[in-house]
PDB file of C-alpha atoms in Angstrom:
ATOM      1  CA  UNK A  16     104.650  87.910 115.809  1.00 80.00           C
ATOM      2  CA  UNK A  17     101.883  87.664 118.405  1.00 92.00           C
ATOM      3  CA  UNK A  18      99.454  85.347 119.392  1.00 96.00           C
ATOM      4  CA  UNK A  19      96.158  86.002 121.927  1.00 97.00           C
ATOM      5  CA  UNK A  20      93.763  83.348 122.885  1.00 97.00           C
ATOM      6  CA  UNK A  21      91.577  82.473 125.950  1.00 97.00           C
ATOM      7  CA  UNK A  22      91.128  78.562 127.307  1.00 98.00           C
ATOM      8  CA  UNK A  23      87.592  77.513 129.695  1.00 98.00           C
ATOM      9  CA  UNK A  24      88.331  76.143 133.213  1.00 98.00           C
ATOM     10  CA  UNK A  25      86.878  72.496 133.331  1.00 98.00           C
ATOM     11  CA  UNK A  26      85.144  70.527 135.664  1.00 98.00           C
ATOM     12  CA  UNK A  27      85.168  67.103 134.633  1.00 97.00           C
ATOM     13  CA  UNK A  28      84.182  63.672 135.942  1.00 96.00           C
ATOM     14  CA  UNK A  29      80.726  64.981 136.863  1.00 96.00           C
ATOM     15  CA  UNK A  30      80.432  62.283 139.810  1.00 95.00           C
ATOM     16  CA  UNK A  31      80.407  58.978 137.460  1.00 95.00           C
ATOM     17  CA  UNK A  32      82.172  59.912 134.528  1.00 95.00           C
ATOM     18  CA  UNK A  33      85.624  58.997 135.711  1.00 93.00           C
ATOM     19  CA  UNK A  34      88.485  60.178 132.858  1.00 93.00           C
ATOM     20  CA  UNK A  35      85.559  60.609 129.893  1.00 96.00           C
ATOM     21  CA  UNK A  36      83.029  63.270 131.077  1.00 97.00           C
ATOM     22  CA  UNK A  37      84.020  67.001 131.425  1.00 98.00           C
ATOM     23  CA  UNK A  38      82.210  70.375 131.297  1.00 98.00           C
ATOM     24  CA  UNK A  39      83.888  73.930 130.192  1.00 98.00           C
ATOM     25  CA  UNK A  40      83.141  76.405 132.562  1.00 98.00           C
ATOM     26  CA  UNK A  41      82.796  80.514 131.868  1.00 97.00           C
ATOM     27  CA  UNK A  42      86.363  81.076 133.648  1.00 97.00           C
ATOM     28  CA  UNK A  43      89.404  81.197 132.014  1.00 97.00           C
ATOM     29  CA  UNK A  44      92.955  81.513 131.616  1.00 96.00           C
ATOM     30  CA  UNK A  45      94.133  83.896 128.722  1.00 96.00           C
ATOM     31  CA  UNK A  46      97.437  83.847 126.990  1.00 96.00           C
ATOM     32  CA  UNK A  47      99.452  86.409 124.971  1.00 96.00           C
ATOM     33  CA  UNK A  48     102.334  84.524 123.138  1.00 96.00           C
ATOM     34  CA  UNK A  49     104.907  86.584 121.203  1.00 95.00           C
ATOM     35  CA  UNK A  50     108.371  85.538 119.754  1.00 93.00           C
ATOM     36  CA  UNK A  51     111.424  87.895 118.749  1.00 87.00           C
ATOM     37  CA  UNK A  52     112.466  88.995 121.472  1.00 84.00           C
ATOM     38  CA  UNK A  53     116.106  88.956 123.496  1.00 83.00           C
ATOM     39  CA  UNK A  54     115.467  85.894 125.693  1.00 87.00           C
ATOM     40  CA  UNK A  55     112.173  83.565 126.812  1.00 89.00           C
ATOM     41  CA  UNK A  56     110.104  85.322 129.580  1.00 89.00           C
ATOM     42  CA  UNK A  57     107.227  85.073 131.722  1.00 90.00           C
ATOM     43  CA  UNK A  58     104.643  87.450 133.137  1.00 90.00           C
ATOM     44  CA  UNK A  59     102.127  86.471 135.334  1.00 88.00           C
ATOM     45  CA  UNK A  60      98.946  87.683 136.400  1.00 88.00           C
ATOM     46  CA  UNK A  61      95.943  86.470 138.200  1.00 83.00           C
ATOM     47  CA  UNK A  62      96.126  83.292 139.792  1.00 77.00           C
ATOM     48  CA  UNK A  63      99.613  82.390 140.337  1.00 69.00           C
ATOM     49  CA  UNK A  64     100.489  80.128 143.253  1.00 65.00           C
ATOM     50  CA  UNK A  65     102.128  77.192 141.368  1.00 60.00           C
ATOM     51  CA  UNK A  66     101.780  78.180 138.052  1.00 66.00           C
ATOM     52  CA  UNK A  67     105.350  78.730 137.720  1.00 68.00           C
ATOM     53  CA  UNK A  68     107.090  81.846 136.766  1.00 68.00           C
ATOM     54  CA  UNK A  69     110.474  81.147 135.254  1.00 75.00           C
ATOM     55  CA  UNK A  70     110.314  79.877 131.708  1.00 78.00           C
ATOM     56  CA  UNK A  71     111.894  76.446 132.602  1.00 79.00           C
ATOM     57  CA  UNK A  72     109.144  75.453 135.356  1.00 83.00           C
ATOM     58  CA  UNK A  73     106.479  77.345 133.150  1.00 90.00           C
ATOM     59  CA  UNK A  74     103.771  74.552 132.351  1.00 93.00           C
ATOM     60  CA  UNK A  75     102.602  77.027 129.337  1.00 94.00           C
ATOM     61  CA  UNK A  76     105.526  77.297 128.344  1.00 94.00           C
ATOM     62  CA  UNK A  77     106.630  73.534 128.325  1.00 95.00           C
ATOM     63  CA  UNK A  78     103.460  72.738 126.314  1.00 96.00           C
ATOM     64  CA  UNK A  79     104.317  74.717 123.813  1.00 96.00           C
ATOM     65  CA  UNK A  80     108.360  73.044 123.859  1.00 96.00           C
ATOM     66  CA  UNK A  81     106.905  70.145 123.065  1.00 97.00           C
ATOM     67  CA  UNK A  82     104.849  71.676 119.807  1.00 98.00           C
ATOM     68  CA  UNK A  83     107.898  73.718 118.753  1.00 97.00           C
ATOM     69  CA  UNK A  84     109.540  70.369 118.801  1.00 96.00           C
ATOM     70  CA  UNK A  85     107.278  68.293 116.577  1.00 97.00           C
ATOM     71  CA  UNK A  86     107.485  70.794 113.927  1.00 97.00           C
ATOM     72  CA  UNK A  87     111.173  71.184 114.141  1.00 95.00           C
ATOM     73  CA  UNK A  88     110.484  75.343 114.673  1.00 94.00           C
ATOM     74  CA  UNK A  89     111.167  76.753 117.386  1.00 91.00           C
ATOM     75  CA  UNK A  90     110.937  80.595 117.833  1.00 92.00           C
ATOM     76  CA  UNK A  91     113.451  82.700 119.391  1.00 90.00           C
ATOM     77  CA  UNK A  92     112.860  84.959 122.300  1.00 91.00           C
ATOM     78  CA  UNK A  93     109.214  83.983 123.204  1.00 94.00           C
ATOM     79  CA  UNK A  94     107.572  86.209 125.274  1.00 94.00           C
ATOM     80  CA  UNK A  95     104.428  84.595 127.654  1.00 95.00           C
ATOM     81  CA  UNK A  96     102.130  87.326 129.411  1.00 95.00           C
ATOM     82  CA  UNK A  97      99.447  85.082 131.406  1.00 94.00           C
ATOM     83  CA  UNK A  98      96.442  86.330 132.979  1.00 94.00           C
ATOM     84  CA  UNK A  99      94.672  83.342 135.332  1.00 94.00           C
ATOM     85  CA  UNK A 100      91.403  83.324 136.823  1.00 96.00           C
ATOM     86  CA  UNK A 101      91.541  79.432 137.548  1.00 96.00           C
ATOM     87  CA  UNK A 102      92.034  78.166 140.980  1.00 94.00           C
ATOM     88  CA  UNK A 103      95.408  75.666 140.379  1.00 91.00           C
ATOM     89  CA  UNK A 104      95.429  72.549 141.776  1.00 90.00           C
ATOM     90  CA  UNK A 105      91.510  72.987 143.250  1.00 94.00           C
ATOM     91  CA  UNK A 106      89.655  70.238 140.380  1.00 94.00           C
ATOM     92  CA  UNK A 107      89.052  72.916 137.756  1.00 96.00           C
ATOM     93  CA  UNK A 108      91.384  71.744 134.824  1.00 95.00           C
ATOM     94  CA  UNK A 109      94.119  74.356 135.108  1.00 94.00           C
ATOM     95  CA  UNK A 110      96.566  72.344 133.927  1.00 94.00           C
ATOM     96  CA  UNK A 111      94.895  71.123 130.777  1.00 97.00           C
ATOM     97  CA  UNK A 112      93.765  74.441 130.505  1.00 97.00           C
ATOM     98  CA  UNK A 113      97.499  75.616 130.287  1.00 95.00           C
ATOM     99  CA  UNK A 114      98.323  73.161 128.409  1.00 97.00           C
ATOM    100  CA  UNK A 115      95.996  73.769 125.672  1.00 98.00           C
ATOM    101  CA  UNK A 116      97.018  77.377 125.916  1.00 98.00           C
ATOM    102  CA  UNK A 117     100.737  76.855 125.471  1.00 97.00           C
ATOM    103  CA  UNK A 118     100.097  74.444 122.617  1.00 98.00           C
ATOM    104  CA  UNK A 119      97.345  76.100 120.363  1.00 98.00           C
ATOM    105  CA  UNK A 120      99.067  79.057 120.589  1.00 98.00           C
ATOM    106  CA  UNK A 121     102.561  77.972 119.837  1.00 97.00           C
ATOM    107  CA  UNK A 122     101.406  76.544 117.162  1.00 98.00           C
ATOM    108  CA  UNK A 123      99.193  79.761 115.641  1.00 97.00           C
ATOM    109  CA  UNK A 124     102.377  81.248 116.498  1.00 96.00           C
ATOM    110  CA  UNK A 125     104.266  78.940 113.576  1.00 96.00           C
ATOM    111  CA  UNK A 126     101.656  78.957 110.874  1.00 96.00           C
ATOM    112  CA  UNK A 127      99.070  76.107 112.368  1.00 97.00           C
ATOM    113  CA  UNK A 128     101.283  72.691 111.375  1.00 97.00           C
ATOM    114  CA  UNK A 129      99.261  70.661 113.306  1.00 98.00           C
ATOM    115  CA  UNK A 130      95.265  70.298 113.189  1.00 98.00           C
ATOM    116  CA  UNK A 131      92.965  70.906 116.219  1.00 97.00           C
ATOM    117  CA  UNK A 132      92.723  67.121 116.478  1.00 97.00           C
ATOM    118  CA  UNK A 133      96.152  66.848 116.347  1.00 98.00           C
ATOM    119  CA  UNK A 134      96.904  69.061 118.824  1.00 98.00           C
ATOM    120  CA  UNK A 135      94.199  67.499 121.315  1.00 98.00           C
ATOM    121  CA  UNK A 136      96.244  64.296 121.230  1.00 98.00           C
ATOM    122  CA  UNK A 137      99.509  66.046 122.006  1.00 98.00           C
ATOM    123  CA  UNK A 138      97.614  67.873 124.815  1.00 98.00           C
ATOM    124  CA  UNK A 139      95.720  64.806 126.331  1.00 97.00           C
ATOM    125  CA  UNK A 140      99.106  62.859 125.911  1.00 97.00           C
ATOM    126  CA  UNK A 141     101.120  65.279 128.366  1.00 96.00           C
ATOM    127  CA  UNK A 142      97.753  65.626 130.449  1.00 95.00           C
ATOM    128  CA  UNK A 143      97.503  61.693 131.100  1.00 94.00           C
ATOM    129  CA  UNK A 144      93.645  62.045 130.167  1.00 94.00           C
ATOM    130  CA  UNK A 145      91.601  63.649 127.982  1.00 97.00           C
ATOM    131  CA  UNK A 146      88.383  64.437 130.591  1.00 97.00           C
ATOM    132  CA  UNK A 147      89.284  67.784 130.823  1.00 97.00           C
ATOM    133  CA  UNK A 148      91.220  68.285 127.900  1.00 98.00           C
ATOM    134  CA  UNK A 149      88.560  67.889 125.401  1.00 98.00           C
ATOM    135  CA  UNK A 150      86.095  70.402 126.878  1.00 98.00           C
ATOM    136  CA  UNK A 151      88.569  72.919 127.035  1.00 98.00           C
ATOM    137  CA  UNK A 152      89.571  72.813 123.528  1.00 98.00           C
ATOM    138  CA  UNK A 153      85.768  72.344 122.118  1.00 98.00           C
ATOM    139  CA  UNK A 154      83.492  73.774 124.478  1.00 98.00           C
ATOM    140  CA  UNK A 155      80.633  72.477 125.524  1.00 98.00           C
ATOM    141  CA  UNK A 156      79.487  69.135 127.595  1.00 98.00           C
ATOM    142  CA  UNK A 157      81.706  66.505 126.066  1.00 98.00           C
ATOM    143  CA  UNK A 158      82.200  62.868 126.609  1.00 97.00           C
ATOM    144  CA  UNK A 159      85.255  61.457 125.275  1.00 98.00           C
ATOM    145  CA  UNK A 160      87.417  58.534 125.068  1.00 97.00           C
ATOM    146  CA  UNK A 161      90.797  57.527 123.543  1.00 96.00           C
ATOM    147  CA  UNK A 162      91.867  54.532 121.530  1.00 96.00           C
ATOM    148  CA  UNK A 163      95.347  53.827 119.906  1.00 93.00           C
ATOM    149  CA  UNK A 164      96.543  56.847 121.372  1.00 91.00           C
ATOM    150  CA  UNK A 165      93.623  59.015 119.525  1.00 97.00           C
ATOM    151  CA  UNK A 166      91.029  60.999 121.222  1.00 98.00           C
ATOM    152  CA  UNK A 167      87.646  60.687 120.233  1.00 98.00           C
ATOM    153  CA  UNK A 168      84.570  62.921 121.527  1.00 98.00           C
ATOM    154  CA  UNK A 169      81.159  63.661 121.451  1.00 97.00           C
ATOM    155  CA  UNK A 170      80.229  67.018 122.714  1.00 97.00           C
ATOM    156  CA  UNK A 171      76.566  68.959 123.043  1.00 96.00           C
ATOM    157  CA  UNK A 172      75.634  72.580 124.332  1.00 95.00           C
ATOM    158  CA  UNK A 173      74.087  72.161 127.888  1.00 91.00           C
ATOM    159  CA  UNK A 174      70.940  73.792 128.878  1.00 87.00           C
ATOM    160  CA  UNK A 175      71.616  77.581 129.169  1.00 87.00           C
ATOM    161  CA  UNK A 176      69.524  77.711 132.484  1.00 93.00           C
ATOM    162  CA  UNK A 177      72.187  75.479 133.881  1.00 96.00           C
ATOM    163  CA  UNK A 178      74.206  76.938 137.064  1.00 97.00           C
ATOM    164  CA  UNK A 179      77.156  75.126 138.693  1.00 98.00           C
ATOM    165  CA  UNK A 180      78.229  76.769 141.913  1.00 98.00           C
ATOM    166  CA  UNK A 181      82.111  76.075 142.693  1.00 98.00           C
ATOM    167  CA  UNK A 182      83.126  75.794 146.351  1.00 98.00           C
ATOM    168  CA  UNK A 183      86.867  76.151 146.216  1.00 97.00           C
ATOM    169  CA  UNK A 184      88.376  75.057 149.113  1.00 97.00           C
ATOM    170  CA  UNK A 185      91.751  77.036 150.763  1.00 94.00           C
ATOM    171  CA  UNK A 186      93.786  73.462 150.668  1.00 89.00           C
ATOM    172  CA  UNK A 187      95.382  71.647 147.817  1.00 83.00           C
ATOM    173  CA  UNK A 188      94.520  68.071 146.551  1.00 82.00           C
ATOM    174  CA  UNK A 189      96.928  66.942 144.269  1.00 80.00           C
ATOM    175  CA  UNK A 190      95.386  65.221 141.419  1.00 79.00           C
ATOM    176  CA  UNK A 191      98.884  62.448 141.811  1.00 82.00           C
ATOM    177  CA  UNK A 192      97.835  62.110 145.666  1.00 86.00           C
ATOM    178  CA  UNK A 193      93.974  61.876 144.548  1.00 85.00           C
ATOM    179  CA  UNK A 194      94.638  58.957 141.862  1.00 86.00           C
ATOM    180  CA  UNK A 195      97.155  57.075 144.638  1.00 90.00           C
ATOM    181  CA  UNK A 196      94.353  55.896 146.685  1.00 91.00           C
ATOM    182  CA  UNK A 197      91.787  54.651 143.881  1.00 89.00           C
ATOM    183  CA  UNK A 198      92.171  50.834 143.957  1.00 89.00           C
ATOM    184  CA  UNK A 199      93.529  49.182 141.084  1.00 90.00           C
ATOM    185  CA  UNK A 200      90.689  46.682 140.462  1.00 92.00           C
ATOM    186  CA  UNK A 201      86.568  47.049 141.314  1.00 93.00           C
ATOM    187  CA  UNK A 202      84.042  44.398 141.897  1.00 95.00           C
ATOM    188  CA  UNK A 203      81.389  43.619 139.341  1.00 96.00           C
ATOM    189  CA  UNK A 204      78.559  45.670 141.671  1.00 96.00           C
ATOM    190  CA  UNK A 205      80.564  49.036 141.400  1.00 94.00           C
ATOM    191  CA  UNK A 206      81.333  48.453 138.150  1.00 94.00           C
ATOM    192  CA  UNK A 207      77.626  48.177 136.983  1.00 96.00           C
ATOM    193  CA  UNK A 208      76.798  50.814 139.645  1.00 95.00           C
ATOM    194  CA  UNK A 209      79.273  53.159 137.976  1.00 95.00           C
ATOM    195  CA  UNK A 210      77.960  52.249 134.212  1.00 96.00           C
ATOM    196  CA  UNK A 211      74.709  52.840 135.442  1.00 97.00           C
ATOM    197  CA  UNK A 212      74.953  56.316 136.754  1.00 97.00           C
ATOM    198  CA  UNK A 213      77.137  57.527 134.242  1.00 96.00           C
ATOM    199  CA  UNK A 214      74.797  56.639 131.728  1.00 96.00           C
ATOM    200  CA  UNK A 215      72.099  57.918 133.345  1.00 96.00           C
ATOM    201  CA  UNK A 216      73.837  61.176 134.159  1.00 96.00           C
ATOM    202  CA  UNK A 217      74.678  61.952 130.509  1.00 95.00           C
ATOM    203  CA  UNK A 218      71.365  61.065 129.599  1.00 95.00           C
ATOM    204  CA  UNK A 219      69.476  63.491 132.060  1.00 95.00           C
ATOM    205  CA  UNK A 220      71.932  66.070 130.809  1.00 94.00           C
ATOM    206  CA  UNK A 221      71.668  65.256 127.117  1.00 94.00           C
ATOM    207  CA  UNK A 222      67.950  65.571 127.609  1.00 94.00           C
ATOM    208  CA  UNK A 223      67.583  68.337 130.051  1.00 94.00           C
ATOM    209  CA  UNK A 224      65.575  66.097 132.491  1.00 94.00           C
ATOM    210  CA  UNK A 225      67.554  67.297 135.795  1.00 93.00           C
ATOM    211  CA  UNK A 226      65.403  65.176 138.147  1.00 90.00           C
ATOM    212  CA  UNK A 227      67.018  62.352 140.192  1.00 93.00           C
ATOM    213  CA  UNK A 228      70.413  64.052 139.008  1.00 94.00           C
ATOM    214  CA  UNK A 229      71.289  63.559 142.766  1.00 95.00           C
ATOM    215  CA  UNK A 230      71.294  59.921 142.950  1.00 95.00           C
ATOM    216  CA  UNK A 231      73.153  59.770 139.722  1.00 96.00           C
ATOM    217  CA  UNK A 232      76.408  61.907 141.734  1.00 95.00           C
ATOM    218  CA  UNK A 233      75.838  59.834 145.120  1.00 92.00           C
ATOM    219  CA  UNK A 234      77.655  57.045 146.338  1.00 92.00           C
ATOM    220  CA  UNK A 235      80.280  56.500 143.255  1.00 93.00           C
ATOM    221  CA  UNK A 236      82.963  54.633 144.498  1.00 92.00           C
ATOM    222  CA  UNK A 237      86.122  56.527 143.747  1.00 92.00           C
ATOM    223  CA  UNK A 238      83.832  59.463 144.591  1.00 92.00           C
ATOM    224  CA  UNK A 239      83.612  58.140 147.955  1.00 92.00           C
ATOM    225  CA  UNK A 240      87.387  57.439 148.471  1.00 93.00           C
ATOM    226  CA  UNK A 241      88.279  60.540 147.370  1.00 93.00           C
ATOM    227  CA  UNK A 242      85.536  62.813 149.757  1.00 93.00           C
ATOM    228  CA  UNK A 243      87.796  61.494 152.708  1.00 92.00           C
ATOM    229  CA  UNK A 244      89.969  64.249 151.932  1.00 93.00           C
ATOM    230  CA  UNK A 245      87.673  66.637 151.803  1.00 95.00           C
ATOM    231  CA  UNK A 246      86.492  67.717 155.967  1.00 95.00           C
ATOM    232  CA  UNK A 247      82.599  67.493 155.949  1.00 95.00           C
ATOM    233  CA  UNK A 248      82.245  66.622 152.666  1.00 96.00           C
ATOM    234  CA  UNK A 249      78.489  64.924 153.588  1.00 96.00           C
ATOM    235  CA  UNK A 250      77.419  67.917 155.124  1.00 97.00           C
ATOM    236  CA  UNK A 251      78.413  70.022 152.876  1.00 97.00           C
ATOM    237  CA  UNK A 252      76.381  68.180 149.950  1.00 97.00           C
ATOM    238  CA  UNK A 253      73.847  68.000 152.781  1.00 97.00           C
ATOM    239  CA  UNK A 254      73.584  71.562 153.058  1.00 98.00           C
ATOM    240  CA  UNK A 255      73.729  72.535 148.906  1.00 98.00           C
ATOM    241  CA  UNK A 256      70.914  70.486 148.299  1.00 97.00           C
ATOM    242  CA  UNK A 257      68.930  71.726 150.819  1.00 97.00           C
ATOM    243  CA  UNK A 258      69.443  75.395 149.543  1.00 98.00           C
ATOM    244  CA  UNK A 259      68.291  74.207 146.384  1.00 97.00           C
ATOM    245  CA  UNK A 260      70.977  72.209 144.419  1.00 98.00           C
ATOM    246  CA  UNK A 261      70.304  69.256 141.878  1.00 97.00           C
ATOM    247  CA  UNK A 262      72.937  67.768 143.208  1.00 97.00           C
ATOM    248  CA  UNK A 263      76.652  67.716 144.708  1.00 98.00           C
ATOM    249  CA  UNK A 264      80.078  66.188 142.751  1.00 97.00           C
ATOM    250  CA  UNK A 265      83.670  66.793 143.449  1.00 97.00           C
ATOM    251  CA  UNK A 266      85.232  68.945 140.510  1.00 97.00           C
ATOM    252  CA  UNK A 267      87.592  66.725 138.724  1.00 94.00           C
ATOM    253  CA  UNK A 268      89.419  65.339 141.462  1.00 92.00           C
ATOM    254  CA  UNK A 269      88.837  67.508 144.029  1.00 93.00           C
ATOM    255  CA  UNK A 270      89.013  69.574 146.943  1.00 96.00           C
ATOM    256  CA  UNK A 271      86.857  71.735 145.180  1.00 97.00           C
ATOM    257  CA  UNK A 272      83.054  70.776 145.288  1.00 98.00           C
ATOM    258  CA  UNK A 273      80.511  71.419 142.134  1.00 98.00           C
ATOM    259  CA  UNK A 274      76.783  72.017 142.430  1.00 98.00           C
ATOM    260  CA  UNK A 275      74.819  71.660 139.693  1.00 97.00           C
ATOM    261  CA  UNK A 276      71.599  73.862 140.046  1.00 97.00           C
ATOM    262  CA  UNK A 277      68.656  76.179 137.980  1.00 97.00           C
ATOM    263  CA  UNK A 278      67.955  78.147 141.166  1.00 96.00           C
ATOM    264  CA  UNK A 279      68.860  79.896 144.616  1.00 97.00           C
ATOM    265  CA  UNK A 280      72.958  80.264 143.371  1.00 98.00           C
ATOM    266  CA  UNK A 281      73.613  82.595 145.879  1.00 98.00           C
ATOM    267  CA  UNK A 282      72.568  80.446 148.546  1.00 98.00           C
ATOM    268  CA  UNK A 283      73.838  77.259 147.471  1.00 98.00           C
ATOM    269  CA  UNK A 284      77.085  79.061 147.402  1.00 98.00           C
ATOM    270  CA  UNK A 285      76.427  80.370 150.882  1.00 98.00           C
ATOM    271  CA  UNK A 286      75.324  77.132 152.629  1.00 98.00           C
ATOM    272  CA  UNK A 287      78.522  75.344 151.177  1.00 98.00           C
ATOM    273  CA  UNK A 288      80.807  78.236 152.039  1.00 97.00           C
ATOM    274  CA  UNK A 289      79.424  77.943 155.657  1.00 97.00           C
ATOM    275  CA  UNK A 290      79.955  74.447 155.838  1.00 97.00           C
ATOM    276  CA  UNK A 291      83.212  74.465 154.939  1.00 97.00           C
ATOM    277  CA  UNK A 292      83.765  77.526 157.742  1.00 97.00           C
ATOM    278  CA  UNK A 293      82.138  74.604 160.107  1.00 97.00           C
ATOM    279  CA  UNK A 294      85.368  72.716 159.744  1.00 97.00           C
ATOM    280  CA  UNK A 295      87.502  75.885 160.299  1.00 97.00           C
ATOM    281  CA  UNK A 296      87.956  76.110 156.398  1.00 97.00           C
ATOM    282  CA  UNK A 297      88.122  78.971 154.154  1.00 97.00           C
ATOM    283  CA  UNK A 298      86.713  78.435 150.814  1.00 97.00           C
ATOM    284  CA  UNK A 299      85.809  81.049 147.734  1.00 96.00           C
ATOM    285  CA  UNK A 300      82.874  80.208 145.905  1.00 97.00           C
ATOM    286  CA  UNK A 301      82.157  80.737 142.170  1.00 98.00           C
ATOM    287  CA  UNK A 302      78.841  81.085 140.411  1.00 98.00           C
ATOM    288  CA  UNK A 303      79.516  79.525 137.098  1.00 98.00           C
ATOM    289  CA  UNK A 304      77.868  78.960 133.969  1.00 97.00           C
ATOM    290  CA  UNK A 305      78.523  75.766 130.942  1.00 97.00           C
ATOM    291  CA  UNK A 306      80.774  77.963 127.901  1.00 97.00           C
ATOM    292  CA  UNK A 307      80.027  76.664 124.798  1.00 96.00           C
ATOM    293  CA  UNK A 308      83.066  78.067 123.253  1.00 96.00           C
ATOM    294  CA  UNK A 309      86.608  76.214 123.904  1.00 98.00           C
ATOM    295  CA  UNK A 310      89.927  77.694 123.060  1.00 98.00           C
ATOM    296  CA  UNK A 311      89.569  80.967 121.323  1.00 97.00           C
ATOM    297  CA  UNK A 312      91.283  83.447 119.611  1.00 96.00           C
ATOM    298  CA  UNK A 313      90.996  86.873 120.262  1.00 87.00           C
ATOM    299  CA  UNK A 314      91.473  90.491 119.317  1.00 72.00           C
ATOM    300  CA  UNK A 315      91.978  93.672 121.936  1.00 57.00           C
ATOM    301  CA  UNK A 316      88.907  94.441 122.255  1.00 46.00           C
ATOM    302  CA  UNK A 317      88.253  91.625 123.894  1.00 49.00           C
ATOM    303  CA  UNK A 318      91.539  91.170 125.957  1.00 50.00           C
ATOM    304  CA  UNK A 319      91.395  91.180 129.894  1.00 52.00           C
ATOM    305  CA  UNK A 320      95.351  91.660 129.087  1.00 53.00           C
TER     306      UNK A 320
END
């Protein structure tokens, strides 16, 4: 028995949105899963650093545990062969990407027990939120929320002119280090300023009105606590809108920094790439587009692996 699918990368957040907004992006992590054979393996390619490469430490492969569990069926001999083309622990949703992975296709893998829905709660249960889980299983711009341990989502197709260029940073920001610093309570101001924006934000994007994006992903508090990690963040911004960006957010959590633009990708990505060399930092830079299409399975034809 085999199983092939292929997750989005996420960027979620999208300045204001903190835990509820999230975006799939056209890069992706793809999964084969197969069962029957003489012990559980891994094989890894792509994007590895982290991702973990025995079985045991295998976040795929632990997702799927916990759906073999719930169903009381658990395959013998599963096989994983992994191909990754998401930057790990950079703000792109890797790990609810491989989450999603391990658990749609374990449970393909066992005749489909559980319903989509289903399954997103068990994923955005082991991810702690569902920001970037929900994009990566649907696709799309989505906006989501959960209540008594349920997810629930809206989601729309963003405008296909849309461009977000990906500076990708050569450190790590731990999204445990990056929710350590946020303060536990927020005055009223922030709180309206943070309603506000978000609100506006989803609006703009809802409606394809991109003007005064900017000011909607400027000066958000977390935002702000967080881009003390990040060397030159200011300029950096600085320098992406002035080669033509709509505006400048931290992906998810960070390091890596998203720029949401219709024109001049090539030297947005430039002008952040330098800026980052500015403060003797390497980055890789990705030219991205919204993927309407979540989790998705998929024959050879198709298969990177």
């Amino acid at each position: 028995m085999k199983v092939h699918l292929r997750v989005p990368a996420t960027t979620a957040n999208l300045g204001p949105g903190f835990d509820s907004l999230g975006l799939a992006l056209n890069l992706y992590i793809e999964l084969v899963m197969s069962s029957g054979n003489d012990t559980d393996s891994v094989e890894l390619l792509g994007e590895m650093d982290g991702i973990g490469t025995e079985p045991s430490n295998n976040l795929i492969m632990r997702a799927s545990s916990l759906v073999f569990e719930r169903a009381r069926k658990r395959p013998e001999g599963l096989m994983l062969k992994i191909f990754n083309s998401i930057p790990i622990g950079k703000g792109l949703g890797s790990s609810a990407s491989a989450i999603v992975a391990g658990m749609f296709a374990a449970n393909r893998l066992i005749g489909d027990p559980f319903t989509r829905d289903e399954l997103m709660d068990m994923a955005a249960d082991m991810e702690g939120h569902p920001d970037n889980v929900v994009p990566a299983v649907v696709g799309g711009l989505t906006a989501s929320m959960i209540s008594g341990g349920k997810v629930y989502y809206h989601r729309l197709d963003p405008g296909s002119d849309l461009k977000i260029v990906v500076a990708v940073p050569d450190f790590d920001l731990p999204t445990k280090t990056a929710r350590a610093v946020l303060p536990e309570q927020i005055s009223r101001t922030d709180f309206i300023d943070g309603i506000q924006k978000t609100s506006f934000l989803l609006m703009g994007l809802i409606i394809r009105d991109y003007s005064n994006i900017k000011m909607a992903l400027e000066k958000i508090l977390f935002q702000e606590i967080r881009s003390t990690f990040i060397p030159g963040y200011s300029k950096i911004v600085e320098k992406a809108c002035e080669a033509g960006a709509l505006g400048v957010t931290l992906s998810g959590a960070g390091p890596s920094l998203a720029a949401f633009t219709l024109v001049n990708e090539s030297e947005i990505c430039h002008a952040m790439s330098q800026a980052f060399k500015l403060e003797g930092i390497e980055s890789r830079c990705y030219i991205l587009s919204p993927e309407t299409e979540g989790v998705s399975f998929i024959d050879r034809r198709s298969a990177m692996i």
